[in-house]
Amino acid sequence: MTMSPEITPEERAALDKALLDALNPLASALRSRATGLPEHRMWDADPVEVTLSVLATWKVLDARVKHLTATAAGTAGAYGASYEQLGAAWGITRQGARKKWPDAMGGRPTAPPVTLELFGGRAELTQDRTSGTWTWQARSADGTQGPTTPTPPHPTKEEAAAYAGAFLREHTSQD
């Protein structure tokens, strides 16, 4: 891909409709919460107030689009795309892409940490951003911190969970 894609007037109209359809329920919910008015009256106000509510809702949508855009850039970077390629896809320079998404080349996307509570203890599984492998840390019911010896990273979350679970089972409280 060397340049930002263009859309047809028909595609633009369909996109505008889809965005407005998505925005309206959110705008209604935000407006209702802000005014405390019942749903059938929440738009009964000065037109300036109403349109400012819609503008504020577009700001919320804009922030989500920026977040999702950064996620897409980071995912592309994790799969090996360069800042030059990211810039070309967005219609900006390599330097512009680096400025817009400074963390895009930080490695593969990671899953959020996973917490396991088993046998009266607790373990947290984390994914390494660079390799994608999983490690675990735990405090068992008897107070033992683990792993007690260095372990190699695990290729999957499930394997890390199995090792953490075995550790927690092994160190249950001896009341």
Short mmCIF file of C-alpha atoms in Angstrom, two decimals:
data_model
loop_
_atom_site.label_atom_id
_atom_site.label_comp_id
_atom_site.label_asym_id
_atom_site.label_seq_id
_atom_site.Cartn_x
_atom_site.Cartn_y
_atom_site.Cartn_z
CA MET A 1 0.00 0.00 0.00
CA THR A 2 1.55 3.29 -1.01
CA MET A 3 -1.20 5.78 -0.36
CA SER A 4 -4.31 6.36 1.65
CA PRO A 5 -7.36 4.75 0.00
CA GLU A 6 -10.08 6.96 -1.45
CA ILE A 7 -13.75 6.14 -1.08
CA THR A 8 -16.53 6.74 -3.54
CA PRO A 9 -19.33 9.25 -2.86
CA GLU A 10 -21.69 6.32 -2.29
CA GLU A 11 -19.29 4.74 0.23
CA ARG A 12 -18.90 8.13 1.95
CA ALA A 13 -22.69 8.51 2.25
CA ALA A 14 -23.02 4.97 3.64
CA LEU A 15 -20.18 5.63 6.11
CA ASP A 16 -21.76 8.91 7.26
CA LYS A 17 -25.07 7.12 7.81
CA ALA A 18 -23.41 4.29 9.75
CA LEU A 19 -21.50 6.75 11.93
CA LEU A 20 -24.63 8.80 12.64
CA ASP A 21 -26.57 5.61 13.41
CA ALA A 22 -23.82 4.62 15.86
CA LEU A 23 -23.59 8.11 17.37
CA ASN A 24 -27.30 8.70 18.01
CA PRO A 25 -27.79 6.17 20.86
CA LEU A 26 -24.61 7.37 22.57
CA ALA A 27 -25.62 11.02 22.16
CA SER A 28 -29.05 10.22 23.59
CA ALA A 29 -27.57 8.38 26.56
CA LEU A 30 -25.05 11.14 27.33
CA ARG A 31 -27.67 13.86 26.91
CA SER A 32 -30.15 12.02 29.13
CA ARG A 33 -27.54 11.56 31.88
CA ALA A 34 -26.43 15.19 31.64
CA THR A 35 -29.95 16.63 31.82
CA GLY A 36 -31.71 14.06 33.96
CA LEU A 37 -34.67 14.34 31.60
CA PRO A 38 -36.71 11.31 30.64
CA GLU A 39 -35.86 9.92 27.24
CA HIS A 40 -38.88 11.40 25.46
CA ARG A 41 -37.92 14.93 26.65
CA MET A 42 -34.13 14.85 26.69
CA TRP A 43 -33.83 16.77 23.43
CA ASP A 44 -36.28 19.50 24.58
CA ALA A 45 -33.79 22.32 25.00
CA ASP A 46 -32.24 25.29 23.36
CA PRO A 47 -30.87 24.20 19.94
CA VAL A 48 -27.39 25.39 20.96
CA GLU A 49 -27.42 23.08 24.02
CA VAL A 50 -28.64 20.17 21.93
CA THR A 51 -26.03 20.64 19.20
CA LEU A 52 -23.27 21.10 21.79
CA SER A 53 -24.32 17.75 23.29
CA VAL A 54 -23.95 16.17 19.88
CA LEU A 55 -20.53 17.83 19.46
CA ALA A 56 -19.43 16.51 22.87
CA THR A 57 -20.51 13.03 21.79
CA TRP A 58 -18.41 13.30 18.62
CA LYS A 59 -15.45 14.09 20.91
CA VAL A 60 -16.03 10.81 22.75
CA LEU A 61 -16.21 8.98 19.43
CA ASP A 62 -13.06 10.76 18.19
CA ALA A 63 -11.13 9.62 21.28
CA ARG A 64 -12.21 6.01 20.69
CA VAL A 65 -11.25 6.19 17.01
CA LYS A 66 -7.80 7.52 17.99
CA HIS A 67 -7.38 4.66 20.45
CA LEU A 68 -8.44 2.06 17.89
CA THR A 69 -6.20 3.67 15.26
CA ALA A 70 -3.20 3.49 17.60
CA THR A 71 -4.05 -0.15 18.33
CA ALA A 72 -4.16 -0.92 14.59
CA ALA A 73 -0.83 0.87 14.05
CA GLY A 74 0.73 -1.06 16.93
CA THR A 75 -0.59 -4.34 15.59
CA ALA A 76 0.79 -3.56 12.13
CA GLY A 77 4.13 -2.67 13.74
CA ALA A 78 4.10 -5.91 15.70
CA TYR A 79 3.75 -7.82 12.45
CA GLY A 80 6.70 -6.00 10.95
CA ALA A 81 5.27 -2.88 9.26
CA SER A 82 7.68 0.03 9.19
CA TYR A 83 6.90 3.65 10.02
CA GLU A 84 7.22 4.32 6.30
CA GLN A 85 4.46 1.79 5.61
CA LEU A 86 2.28 3.12 8.43
CA GLY A 87 2.71 6.64 7.08
CA ALA A 88 1.83 5.56 3.56
CA ALA A 89 -1.34 3.84 4.81
CA TRP A 90 -2.34 6.99 6.71
CA GLY A 91 -1.25 9.42 3.98
CA ILE A 92 1.56 11.00 6.01
CA THR A 93 5.35 10.83 6.06
CA ARG A 94 7.42 8.28 7.93
CA GLN A 95 8.31 11.01 10.43
CA GLY A 96 4.62 11.90 10.80
CA ALA A 97 3.77 8.27 11.52
CA ARG A 98 6.56 8.03 14.11
CA LYS A 99 5.20 11.17 15.81
CA LYS A 100 1.56 10.01 15.62
CA TRP A 101 2.24 6.47 16.88
CA PRO A 102 5.54 6.54 18.80
CA ASP A 103 4.90 3.13 20.37
CA ALA A 104 3.89 1.34 17.17
CA MET A 105 7.21 -0.47 16.89
CA GLY A 106 7.22 -1.56 20.53
CA GLY A 107 6.66 -5.22 19.75
CA ARG A 108 3.64 -7.42 19.40
CA PRO A 109 0.39 -6.47 21.09
CA THR A 110 -0.07 -8.05 24.48
CA ALA A 111 -3.04 -9.51 26.21
CA PRO A 112 -4.07 -7.97 29.53
CA PRO A 113 -2.73 -9.71 32.64
CA VAL A 114 -4.82 -12.65 33.82
CA THR A 115 -5.48 -13.29 37.51
CA LEU A 116 -6.12 -16.80 38.82
CA GLU A 117 -7.48 -17.47 42.29
CA LEU A 118 -7.08 -21.14 43.14
CA PHE A 119 -6.56 -23.19 46.30
CA GLY A 120 -6.70 -20.05 48.45
CA GLY A 121 -3.86 -18.35 46.54
CA ARG A 122 -3.56 -15.93 43.70
CA ALA A 123 -1.43 -15.90 40.53
CA GLU A 124 -1.00 -13.28 37.83
CA LEU A 125 -0.10 -14.30 34.28
CA THR A 126 1.56 -11.72 32.03
CA GLN A 127 2.53 -11.76 28.38
CA ASP A 128 5.91 -10.48 27.22
CA ARG A 129 5.46 -7.70 24.66
CA THR A 130 8.50 -8.69 22.61
CA SER A 131 8.31 -12.48 22.48
CA GLY A 132 4.62 -13.07 23.16
CA THR A 133 5.50 -15.71 25.77
CA TRP A 134 3.82 -15.93 29.18
CA THR A 135 5.19 -15.86 32.74
CA TRP A 136 3.51 -16.04 36.13
CA GLN A 137 3.95 -14.77 39.66
CA ALA A 138 1.97 -16.10 42.62
CA ARG A 139 1.36 -15.92 46.35
CA SER A 140 -0.04 -19.18 47.65
CA ALA A 141 -2.44 -19.77 50.54
CA ASP A 142 0.52 -20.62 52.80
CA GLY A 143 2.24 -17.33 51.88
CA THR A 144 4.87 -18.77 49.54
CA GLN A 145 5.86 -16.48 46.66
CA GLY A 146 6.39 -18.21 43.35
CA PRO A 147 7.82 -19.36 41.18
CA THR A 148 10.37 -20.50 43.75
CA THR A 149 12.97 -21.27 41.08
CA PRO A 150 13.52 -19.52 37.75
CA THR A 151 11.34 -21.00 35.04
CA PRO A 152 11.51 -20.50 31.29
CA PRO A 153 8.71 -18.44 29.75
CA HIS A 154 5.72 -20.43 28.56
CA PRO A 155 4.59 -20.33 24.93
CA THR A 156 0.89 -20.10 25.81
CA LYS A 157 -1.27 -18.54 28.51
CA GLU A 158 -2.78 -21.96 29.19
CA GLU A 159 0.61 -23.52 29.89
CA ALA A 160 1.57 -20.69 32.25
CA ALA A 161 -1.80 -21.11 34.00
CA ALA A 162 -1.19 -24.84 34.43
CA TYR A 163 2.20 -24.24 36.09
CA ALA A 164 0.78 -21.48 38.31
CA GLY A 165 -2.17 -23.68 39.27
CA ALA A 166 0.15 -26.58 40.16
CA PHE A 167 2.23 -24.23 42.33
CA LEU A 168 -0.85 -22.92 44.14
CA ARG A 169 -2.14 -26.48 44.69
CA GLU A 170 1.25 -27.55 46.06
CA HIS A 171 1.33 -24.66 48.55
CA THR A 172 -2.13 -24.74 50.08
CA SER A 173 -2.67 -23.61 53.65
CA GLN A 174 -1.97 -26.32 56.26
CA ASP A 175 -4.51 -25.22 58.89
#
